[in-house]
mmCIF file of C-alpha atoms in Angstrom:
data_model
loop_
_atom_site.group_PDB
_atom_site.id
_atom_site.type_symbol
_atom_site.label_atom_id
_atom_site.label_comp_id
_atom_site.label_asym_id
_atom_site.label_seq_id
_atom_site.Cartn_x
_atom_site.Cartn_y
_atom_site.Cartn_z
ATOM 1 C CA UNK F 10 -41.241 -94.140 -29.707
ATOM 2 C CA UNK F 11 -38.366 -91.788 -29.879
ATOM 3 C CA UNK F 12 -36.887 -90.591 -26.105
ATOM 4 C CA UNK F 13 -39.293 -87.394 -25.293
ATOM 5 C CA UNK F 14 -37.570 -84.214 -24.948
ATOM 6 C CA UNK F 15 -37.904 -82.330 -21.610
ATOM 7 C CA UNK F 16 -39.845 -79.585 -23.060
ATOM 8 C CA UNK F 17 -40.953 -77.370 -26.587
ATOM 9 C CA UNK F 18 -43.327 -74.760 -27.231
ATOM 10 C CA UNK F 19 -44.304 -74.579 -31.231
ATOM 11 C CA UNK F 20 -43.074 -71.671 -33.234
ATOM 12 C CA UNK F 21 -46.522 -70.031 -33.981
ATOM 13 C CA UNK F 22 -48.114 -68.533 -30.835
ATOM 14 C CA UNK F 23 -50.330 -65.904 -30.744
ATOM 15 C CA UNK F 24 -53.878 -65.265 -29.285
ATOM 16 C CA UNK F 25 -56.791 -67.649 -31.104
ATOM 17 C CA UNK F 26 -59.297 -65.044 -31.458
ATOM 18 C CA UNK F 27 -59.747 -61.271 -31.499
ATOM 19 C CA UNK F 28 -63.162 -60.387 -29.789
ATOM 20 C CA UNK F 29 -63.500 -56.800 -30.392
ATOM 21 C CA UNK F 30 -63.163 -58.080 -34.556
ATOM 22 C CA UNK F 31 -66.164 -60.287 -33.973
ATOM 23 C CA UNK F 32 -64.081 -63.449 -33.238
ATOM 24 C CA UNK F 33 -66.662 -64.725 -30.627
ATOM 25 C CA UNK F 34 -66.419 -68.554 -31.259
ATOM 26 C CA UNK F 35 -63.831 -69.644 -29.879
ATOM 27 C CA UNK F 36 -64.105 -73.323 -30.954
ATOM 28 C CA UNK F 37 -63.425 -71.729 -34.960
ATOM 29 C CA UNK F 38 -60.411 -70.222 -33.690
ATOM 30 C CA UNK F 39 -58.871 -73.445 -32.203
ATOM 31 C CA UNK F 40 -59.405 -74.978 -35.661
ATOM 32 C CA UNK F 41 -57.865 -72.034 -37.893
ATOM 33 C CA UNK F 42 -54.894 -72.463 -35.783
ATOM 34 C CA UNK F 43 -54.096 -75.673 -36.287
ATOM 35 C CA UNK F 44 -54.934 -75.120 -40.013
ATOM 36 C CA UNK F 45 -52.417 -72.251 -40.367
ATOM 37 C CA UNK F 46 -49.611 -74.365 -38.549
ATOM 38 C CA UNK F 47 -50.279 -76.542 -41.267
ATOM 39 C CA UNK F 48 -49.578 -73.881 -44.011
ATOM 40 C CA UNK F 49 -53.130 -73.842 -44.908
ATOM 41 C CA UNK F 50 -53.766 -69.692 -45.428
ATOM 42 C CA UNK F 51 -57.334 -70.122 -46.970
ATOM 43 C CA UNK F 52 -59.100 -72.093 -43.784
ATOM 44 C CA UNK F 53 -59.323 -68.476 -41.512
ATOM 45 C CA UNK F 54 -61.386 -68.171 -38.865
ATOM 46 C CA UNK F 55 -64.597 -66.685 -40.542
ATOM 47 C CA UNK F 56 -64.118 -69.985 -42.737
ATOM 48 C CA UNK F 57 -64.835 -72.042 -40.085
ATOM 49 C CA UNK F 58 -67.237 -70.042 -38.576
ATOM 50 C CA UNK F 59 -69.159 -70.077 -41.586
ATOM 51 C CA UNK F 60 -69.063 -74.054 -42.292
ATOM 52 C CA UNK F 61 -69.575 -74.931 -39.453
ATOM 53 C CA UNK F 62 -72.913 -72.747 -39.284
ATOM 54 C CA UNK F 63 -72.311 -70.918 -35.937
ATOM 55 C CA UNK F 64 -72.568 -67.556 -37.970
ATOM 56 C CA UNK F 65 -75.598 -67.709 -39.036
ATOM 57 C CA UNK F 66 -77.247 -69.627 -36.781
ATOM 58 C CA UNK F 67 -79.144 -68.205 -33.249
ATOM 59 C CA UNK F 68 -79.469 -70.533 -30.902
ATOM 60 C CA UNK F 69 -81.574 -71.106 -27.193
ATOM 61 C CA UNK F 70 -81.348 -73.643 -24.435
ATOM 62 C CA UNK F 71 -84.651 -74.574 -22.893
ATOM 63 C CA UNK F 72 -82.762 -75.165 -19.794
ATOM 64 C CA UNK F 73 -79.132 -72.801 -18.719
ATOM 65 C CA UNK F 74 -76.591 -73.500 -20.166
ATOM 66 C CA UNK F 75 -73.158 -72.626 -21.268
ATOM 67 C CA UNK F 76 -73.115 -73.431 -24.895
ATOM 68 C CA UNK F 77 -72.509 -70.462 -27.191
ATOM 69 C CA UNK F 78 -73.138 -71.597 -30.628
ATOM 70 C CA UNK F 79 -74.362 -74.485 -33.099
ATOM 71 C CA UNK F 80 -70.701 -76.174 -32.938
ATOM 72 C CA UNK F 81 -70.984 -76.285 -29.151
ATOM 73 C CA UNK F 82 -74.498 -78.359 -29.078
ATOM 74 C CA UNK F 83 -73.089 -80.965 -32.192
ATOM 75 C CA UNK F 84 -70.019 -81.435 -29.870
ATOM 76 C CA UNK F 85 -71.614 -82.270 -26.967
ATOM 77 C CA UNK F 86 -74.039 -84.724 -28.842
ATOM 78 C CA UNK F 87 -71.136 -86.513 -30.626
ATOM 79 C CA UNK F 88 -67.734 -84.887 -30.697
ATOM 80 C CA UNK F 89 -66.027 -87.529 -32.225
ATOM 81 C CA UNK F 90 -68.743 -87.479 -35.287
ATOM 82 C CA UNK F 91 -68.239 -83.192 -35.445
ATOM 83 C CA UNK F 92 -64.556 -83.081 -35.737
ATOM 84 C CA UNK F 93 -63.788 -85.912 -38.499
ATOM 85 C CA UNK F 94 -66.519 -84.206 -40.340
ATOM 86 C CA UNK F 95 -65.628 -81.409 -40.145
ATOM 87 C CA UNK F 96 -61.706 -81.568 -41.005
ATOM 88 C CA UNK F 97 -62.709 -83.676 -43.324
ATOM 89 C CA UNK F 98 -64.209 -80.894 -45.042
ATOM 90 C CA UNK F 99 -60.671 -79.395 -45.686
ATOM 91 C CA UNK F 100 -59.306 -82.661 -46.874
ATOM 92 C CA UNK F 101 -57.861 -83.895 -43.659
ATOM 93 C CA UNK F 102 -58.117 -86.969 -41.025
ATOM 94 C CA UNK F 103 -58.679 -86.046 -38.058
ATOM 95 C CA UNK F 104 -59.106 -88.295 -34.371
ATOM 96 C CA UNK F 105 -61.287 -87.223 -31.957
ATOM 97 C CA UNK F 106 -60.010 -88.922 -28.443
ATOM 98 C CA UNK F 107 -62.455 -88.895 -25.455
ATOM 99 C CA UNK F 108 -61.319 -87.800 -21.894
ATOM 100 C CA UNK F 109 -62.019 -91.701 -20.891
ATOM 101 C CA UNK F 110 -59.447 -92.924 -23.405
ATOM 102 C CA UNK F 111 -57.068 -90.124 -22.287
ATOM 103 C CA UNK F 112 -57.302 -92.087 -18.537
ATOM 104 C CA UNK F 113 -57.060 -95.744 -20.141
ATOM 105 C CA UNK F 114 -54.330 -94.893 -22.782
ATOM 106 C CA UNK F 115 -52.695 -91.890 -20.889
ATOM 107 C CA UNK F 116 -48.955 -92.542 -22.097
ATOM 108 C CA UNK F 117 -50.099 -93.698 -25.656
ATOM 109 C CA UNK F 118 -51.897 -90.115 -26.349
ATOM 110 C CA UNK F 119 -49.139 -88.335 -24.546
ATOM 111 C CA UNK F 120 -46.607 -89.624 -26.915
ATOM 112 C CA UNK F 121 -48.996 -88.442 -29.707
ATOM 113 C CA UNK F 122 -49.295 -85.127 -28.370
ATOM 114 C CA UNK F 123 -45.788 -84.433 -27.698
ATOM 115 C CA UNK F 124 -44.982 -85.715 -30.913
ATOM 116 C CA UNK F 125 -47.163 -83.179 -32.592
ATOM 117 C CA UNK F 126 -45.923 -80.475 -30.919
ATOM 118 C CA UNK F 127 -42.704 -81.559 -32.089
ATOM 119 C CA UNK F 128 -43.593 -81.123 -35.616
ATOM 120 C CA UNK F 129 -44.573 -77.861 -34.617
ATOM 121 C CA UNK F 130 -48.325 -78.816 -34.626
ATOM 122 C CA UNK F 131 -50.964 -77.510 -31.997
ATOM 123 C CA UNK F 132 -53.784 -79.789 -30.738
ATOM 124 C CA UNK F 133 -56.627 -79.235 -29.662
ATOM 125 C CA UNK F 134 -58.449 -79.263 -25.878
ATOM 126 C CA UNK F 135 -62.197 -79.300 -26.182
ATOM 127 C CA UNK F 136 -62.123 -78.101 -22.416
ATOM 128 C CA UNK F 137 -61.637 -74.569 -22.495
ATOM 129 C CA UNK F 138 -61.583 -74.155 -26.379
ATOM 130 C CA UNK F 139 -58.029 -73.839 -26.351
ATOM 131 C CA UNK F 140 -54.902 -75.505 -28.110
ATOM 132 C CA UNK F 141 -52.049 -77.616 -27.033
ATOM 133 C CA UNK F 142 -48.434 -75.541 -27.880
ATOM 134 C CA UNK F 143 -46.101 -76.876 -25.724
ATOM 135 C CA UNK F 144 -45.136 -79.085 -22.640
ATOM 136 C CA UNK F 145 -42.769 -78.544 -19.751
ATOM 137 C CA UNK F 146 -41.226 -81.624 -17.608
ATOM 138 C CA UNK F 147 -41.369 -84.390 -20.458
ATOM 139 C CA UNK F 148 -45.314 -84.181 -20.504
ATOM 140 C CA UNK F 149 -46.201 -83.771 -17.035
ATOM 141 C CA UNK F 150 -46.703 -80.028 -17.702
ATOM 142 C CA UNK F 151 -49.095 -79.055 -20.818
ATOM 143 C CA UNK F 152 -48.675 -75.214 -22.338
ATOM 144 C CA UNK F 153 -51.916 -74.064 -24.248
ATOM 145 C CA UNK F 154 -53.380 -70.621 -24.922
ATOM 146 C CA UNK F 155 -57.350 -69.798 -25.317
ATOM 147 C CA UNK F 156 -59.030 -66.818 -26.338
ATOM 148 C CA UNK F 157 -57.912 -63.575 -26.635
ATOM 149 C CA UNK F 158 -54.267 -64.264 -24.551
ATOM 150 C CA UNK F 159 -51.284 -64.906 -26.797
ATOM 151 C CA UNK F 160 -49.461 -66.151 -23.725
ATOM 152 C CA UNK F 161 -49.092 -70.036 -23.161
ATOM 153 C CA UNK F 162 -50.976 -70.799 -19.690
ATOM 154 C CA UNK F 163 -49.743 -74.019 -17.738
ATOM 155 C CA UNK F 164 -51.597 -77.208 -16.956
ATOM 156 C CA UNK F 165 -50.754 -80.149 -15.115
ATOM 157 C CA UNK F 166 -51.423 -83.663 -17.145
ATOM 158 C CA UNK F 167 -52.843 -84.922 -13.957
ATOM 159 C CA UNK F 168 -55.325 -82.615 -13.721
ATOM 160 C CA UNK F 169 -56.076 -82.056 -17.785
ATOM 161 C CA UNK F 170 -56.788 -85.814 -17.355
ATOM 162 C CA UNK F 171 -58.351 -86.784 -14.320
ATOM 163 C CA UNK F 172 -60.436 -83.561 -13.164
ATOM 164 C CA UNK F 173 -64.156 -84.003 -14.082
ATOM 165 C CA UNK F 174 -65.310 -83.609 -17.651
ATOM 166 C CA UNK F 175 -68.030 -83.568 -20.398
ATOM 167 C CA UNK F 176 -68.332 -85.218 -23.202
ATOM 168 C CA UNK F 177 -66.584 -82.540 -25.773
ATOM 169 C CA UNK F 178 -63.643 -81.826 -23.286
ATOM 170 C CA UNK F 179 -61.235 -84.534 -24.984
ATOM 171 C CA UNK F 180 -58.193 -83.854 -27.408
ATOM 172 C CA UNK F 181 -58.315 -83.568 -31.277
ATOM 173 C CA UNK F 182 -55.646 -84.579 -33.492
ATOM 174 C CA UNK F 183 -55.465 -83.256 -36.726
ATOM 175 C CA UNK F 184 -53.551 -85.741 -39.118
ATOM 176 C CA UNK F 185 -52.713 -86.151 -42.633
ATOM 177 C CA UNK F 186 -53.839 -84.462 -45.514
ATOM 178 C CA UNK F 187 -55.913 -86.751 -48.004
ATOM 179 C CA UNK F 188 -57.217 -84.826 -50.314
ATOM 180 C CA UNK F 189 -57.068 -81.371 -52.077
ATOM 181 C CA UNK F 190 -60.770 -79.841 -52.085
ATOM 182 C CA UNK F 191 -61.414 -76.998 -54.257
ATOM 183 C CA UNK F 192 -62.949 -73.675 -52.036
ATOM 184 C CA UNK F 193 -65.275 -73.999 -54.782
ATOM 185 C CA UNK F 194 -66.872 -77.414 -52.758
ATOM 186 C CA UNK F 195 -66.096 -76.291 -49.388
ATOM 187 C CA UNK F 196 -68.350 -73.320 -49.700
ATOM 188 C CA UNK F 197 -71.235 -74.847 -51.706
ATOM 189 C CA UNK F 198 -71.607 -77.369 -49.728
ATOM 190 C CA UNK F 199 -71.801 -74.883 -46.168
ATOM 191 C CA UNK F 200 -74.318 -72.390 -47.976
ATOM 192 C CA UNK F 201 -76.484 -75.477 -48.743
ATOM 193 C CA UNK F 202 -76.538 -77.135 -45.525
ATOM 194 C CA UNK F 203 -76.314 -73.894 -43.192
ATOM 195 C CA UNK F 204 -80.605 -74.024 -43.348
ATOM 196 C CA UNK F 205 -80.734 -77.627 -41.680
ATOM 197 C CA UNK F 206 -79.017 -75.652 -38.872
ATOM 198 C CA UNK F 207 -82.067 -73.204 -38.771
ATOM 199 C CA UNK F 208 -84.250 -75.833 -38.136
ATOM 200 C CA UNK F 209 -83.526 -77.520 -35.220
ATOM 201 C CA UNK F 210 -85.472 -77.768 -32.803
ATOM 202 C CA UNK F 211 -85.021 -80.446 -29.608
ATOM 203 C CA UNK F 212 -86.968 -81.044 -26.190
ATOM 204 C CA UNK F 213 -83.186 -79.258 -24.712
ATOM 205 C CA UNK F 214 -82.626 -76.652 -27.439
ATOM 206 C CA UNK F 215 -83.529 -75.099 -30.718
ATOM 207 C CA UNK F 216 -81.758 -72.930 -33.432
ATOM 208 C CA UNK F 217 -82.926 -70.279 -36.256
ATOM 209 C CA UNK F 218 -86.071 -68.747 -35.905
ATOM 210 C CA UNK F 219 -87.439 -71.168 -33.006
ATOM 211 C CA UNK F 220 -84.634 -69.557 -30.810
ATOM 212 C CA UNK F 221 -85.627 -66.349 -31.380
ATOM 213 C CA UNK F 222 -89.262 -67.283 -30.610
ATOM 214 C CA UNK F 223 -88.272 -69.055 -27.763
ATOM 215 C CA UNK F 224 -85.785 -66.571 -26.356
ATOM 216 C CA UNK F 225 -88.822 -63.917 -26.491
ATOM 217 C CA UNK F 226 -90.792 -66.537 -24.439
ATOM 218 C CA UNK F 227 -88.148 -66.875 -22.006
ATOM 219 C CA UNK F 228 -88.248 -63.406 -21.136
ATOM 220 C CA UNK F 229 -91.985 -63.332 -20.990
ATOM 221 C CA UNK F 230 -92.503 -66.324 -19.166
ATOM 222 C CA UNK F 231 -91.704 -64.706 -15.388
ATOM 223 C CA UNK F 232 -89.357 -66.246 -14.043
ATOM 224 C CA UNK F 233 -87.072 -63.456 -13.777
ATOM 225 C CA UNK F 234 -89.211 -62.285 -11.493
ATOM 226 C CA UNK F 235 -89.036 -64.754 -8.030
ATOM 227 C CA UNK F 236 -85.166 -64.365 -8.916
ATOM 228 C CA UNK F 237 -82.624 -63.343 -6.713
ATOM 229 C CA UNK F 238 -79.653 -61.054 -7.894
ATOM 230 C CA UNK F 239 -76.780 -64.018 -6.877
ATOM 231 C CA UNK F 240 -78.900 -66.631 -8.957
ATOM 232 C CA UNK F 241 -78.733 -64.399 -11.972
ATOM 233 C CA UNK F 242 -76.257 -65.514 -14.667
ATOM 234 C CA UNK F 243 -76.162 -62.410 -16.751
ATOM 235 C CA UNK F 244 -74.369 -64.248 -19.500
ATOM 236 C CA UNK F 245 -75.848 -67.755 -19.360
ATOM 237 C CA UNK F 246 -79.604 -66.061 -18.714
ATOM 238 C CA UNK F 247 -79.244 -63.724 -21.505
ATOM 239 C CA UNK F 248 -76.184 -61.874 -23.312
ATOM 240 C CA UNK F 249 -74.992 -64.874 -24.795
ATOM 241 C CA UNK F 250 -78.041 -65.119 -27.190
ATOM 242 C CA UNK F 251 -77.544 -61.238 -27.875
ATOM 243 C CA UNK F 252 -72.986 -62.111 -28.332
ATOM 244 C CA UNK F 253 -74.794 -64.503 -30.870
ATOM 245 C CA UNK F 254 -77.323 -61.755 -32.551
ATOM 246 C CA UNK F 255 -75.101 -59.183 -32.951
ATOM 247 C CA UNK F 256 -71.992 -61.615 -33.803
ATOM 248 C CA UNK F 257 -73.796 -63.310 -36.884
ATOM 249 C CA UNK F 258 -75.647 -59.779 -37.854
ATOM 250 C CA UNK F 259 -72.161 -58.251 -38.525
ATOM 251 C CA UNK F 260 -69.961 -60.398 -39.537
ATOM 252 C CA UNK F 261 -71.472 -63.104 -41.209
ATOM 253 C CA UNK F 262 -71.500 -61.236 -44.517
ATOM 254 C CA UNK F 263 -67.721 -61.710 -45.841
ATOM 255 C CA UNK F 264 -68.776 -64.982 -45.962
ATOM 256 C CA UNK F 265 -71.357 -64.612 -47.794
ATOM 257 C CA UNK F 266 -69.415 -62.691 -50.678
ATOM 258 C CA UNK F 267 -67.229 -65.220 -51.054
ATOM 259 C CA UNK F 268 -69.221 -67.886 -51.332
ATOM 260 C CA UNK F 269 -71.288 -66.107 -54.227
ATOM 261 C CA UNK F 270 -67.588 -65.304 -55.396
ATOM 262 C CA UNK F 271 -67.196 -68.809 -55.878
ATOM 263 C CA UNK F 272 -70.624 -69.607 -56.973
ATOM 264 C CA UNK F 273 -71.869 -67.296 -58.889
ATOM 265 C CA UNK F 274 -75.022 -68.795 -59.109
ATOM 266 C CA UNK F 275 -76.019 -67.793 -55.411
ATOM 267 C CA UNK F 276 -77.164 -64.383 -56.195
ATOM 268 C CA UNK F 277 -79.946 -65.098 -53.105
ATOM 269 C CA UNK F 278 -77.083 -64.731 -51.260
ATOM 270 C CA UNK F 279 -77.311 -60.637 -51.818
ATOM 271 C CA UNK F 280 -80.743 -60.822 -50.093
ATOM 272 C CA UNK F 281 -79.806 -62.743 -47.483
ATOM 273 C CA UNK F 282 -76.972 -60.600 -46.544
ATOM 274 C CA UNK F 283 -79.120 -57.672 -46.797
ATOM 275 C CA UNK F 284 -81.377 -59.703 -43.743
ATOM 276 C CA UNK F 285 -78.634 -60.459 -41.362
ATOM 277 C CA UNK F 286 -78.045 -56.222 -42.212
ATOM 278 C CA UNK F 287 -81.706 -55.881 -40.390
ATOM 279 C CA UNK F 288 -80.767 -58.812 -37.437
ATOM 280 C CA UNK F 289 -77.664 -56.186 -36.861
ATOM 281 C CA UNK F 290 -79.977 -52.962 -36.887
ATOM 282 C CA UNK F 291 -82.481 -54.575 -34.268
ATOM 283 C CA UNK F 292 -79.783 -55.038 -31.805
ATOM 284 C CA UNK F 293 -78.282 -51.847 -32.436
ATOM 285 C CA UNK F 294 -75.513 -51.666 -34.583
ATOM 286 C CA UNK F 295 -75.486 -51.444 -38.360
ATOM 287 C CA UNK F 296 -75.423 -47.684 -37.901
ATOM 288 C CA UNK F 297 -78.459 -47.716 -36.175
ATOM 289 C CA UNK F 298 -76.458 -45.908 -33.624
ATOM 290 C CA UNK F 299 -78.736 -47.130 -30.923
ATOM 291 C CA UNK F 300 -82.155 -45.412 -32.025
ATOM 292 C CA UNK F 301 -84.809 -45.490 -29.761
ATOM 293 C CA UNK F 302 -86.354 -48.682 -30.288
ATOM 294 C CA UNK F 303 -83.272 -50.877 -30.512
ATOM 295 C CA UNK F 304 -82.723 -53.599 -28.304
ATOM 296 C CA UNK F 305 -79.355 -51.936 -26.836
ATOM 297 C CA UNK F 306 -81.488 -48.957 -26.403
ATOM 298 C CA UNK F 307 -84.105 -50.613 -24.381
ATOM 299 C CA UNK F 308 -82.040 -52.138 -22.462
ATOM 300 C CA UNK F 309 -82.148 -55.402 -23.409
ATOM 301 C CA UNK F 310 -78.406 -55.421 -25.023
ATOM 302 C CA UNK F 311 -75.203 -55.997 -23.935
ATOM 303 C CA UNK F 312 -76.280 -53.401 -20.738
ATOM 304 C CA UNK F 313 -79.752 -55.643 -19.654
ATOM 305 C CA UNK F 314 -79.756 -56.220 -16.004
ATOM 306 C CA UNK F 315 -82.444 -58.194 -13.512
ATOM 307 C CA UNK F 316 -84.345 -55.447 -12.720
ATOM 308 C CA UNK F 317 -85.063 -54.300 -16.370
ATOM 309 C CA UNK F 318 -86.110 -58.455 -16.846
ATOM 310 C CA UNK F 319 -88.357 -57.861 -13.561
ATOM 311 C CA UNK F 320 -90.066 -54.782 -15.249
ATOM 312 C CA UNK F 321 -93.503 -55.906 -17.166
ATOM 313 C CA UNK F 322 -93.733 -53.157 -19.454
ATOM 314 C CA UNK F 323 -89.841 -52.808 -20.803
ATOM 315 C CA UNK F 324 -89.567 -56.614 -20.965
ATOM 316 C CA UNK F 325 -92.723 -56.425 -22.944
ATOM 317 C CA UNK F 326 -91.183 -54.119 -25.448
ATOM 318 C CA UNK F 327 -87.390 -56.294 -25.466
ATOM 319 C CA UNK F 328 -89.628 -59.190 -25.889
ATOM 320 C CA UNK F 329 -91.398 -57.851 -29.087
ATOM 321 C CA UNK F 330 -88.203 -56.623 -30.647
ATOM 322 C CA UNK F 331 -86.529 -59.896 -30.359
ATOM 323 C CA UNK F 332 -89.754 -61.319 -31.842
ATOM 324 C CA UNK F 333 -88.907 -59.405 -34.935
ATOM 325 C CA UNK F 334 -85.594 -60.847 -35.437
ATOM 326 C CA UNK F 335 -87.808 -64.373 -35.599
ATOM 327 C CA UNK F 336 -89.490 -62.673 -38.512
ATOM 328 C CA UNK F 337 -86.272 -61.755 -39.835
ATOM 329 C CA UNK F 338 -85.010 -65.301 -39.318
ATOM 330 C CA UNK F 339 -87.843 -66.929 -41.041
ATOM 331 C CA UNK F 340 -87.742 -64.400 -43.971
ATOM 332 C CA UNK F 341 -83.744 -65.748 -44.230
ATOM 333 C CA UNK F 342 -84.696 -69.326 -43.980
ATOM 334 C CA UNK F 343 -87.383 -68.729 -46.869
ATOM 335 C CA UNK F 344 -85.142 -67.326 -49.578
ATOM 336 C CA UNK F 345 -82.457 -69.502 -48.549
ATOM 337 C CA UNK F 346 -84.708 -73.031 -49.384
ATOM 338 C CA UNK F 347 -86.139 -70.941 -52.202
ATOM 339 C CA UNK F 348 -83.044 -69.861 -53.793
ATOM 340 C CA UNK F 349 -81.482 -73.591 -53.296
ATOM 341 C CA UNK F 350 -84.311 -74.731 -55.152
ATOM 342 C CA UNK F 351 -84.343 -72.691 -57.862
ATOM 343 C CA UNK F 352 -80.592 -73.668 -58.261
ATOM 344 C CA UNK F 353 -81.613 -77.182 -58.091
ATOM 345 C CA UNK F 354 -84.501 -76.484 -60.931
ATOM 346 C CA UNK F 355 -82.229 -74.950 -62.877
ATOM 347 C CA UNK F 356 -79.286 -77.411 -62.979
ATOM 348 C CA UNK F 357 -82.168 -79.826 -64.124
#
């Protein structure tokens, strides 16, 4: 290994997502920016977001928690399983590397992490869905960004490494190219496994319409009510299921195009566009302009707070709306299998 130089900071910095476009995962972000550091201009952030199913996907933890999408759960099952898949999707290796064999091999992945950012290529922290640009102090100082800031924040190795940390919080090196995939794949493939997504549905967590169902439930169930203000997680509890509803309603739909773009057989894919339209109208954008009987007009939005939980009646009526984006869900998951199978029938 060469001598390390006492510090660099990669030529591409800017922020990793844009929140007010949409740009709510932040774990699709982290990926798009290594991609474009690698001169790939096609693999964007709504690509990601899209493959890995987080955009179409709701989601609901039985139990709080801070997970905000379908890429978040998969990670904390089996991180090292997620990322080779999925970069292996775009034609590339990737290596996973667990915050236990950061502490047994500390030097040996330092040298690999320095050396990327040497070649002027990010990698990536699972703890705080952020990126690796830089080091300070031969190492002993790591530079990343996260989110919406597009300047590099400082870290101590010491304490990237050694302060407590779950099972997705490890670093991921993206490596070689191997292959060129056609977009042609790429997309096919996403639009026919995004459904599997839809139906998941553990003793911890579920996704698709079972989330919806479940969220519903949650709000029903009364236990808002022996809660006290300082135990009340307003994002954890709540608006991170609506970020998700309103996220995939919008934006999911470029997506969408393109992959009928590229397949021209998915003409479903005009219907189910048209649904996720609907999702987007019962939260209370689409142009809905918050009429009376969306959810950001009941208050059970963006603006919910305790109080409107601890009220019987509007919770009742929150409740029932979010109930009809489960109908809404299952009406997507139908023409989705049905239009996959009529693909399927048809290539036969």
């Amino acid at each position: 290994m060469s001598e390390r130089k006492k510090s660099n900071l990669i030529p591409v910095i800017h922020r990793l997502v844009t929140d007010e476009n949409g740009e709510n995962y932040w774990f699709n972000g982290c990926a798009k920016y290594v991609m474009e550091c690698l001169g790939e201009k096609d693999y964007d952030y709504w690509f990601f977001a899209g493959i890995t199913g987080d955009l179409f996907t709701q989601h609901f933890a039985r139990n709080i928690s801070k997970y905000d999408a379908v890429s978040t759960y998969r990670r904390k099952e089996n991180s090292a399983e997620f990322i080779e898949e999925l970069f292996k999707k775009c034609g590339y290796d990737a290596t996973y590397v667990s915050n236990q064999e950061l502490r047994n091999n500390r030097e040996l992945y330092l040298d690999r992490l320095i050396s990327y950012i040497d070649q002027s290529v990010p990698v990536i922290a699972g703890r705080r869905d952020s990126v690796f640009v830089g080091y300070e102090d031969y190492g002993k100082t790591l530079l990343y960004i996260t989110g919406n800031s597009a300047i590099p924040e400082s870290i101590l190795l010491e304490k990237e490494i050694y302060e407590e940390a779950d099972e997705m919080e490890g670093w991921t090196f993206v490596g070689a190219k191997k292959t060129n995939r056609p977009l042609v794949e790429i997309y096919r493939e996403a639009v026919i496994e995004i459904p599997q997504n839809m139906c998941v549905n553990t003793e911890s967590y579920c996704f698709g319409p079972d989330a919806f169902s479940e969220w519903a439930k949650d709000i029903e169930s009364g236990r808002f009510d022996v809660m006290k203000a300082e135990e009340f997680d307003t994002w954890a509890h709540y608006t991170n299921y609506v970020c998700v509803l309103a996220t995939n309603g919008c934006c999911c739909h470029n997506f969408l195009k393109r992959a009928q773009e590229l397949n021209p057989d998915f003409v479903f894919l005009e219907e189910i566009s048209a649904k996720y339209h609907r999702m987007a109208e019962i939260w209370g954008g689409e142009g809905s302009q918050n009429e009376a009987d969306s959810l950001e007009a009941l208050g059970g939005g963006f603006n919910i707070t305790l109080k409107t939980l601890q009220d019987q009646e509007q919770r009742k009526k929150i409740a029932a709306k979010i109930r009809e984006c489960a109908e809404v869900a299952e009406d997507i998951l139908r023409v989705w299998k049905s239009g996959l199978e009529g693909i399927k029938e048809a290539r036969h």
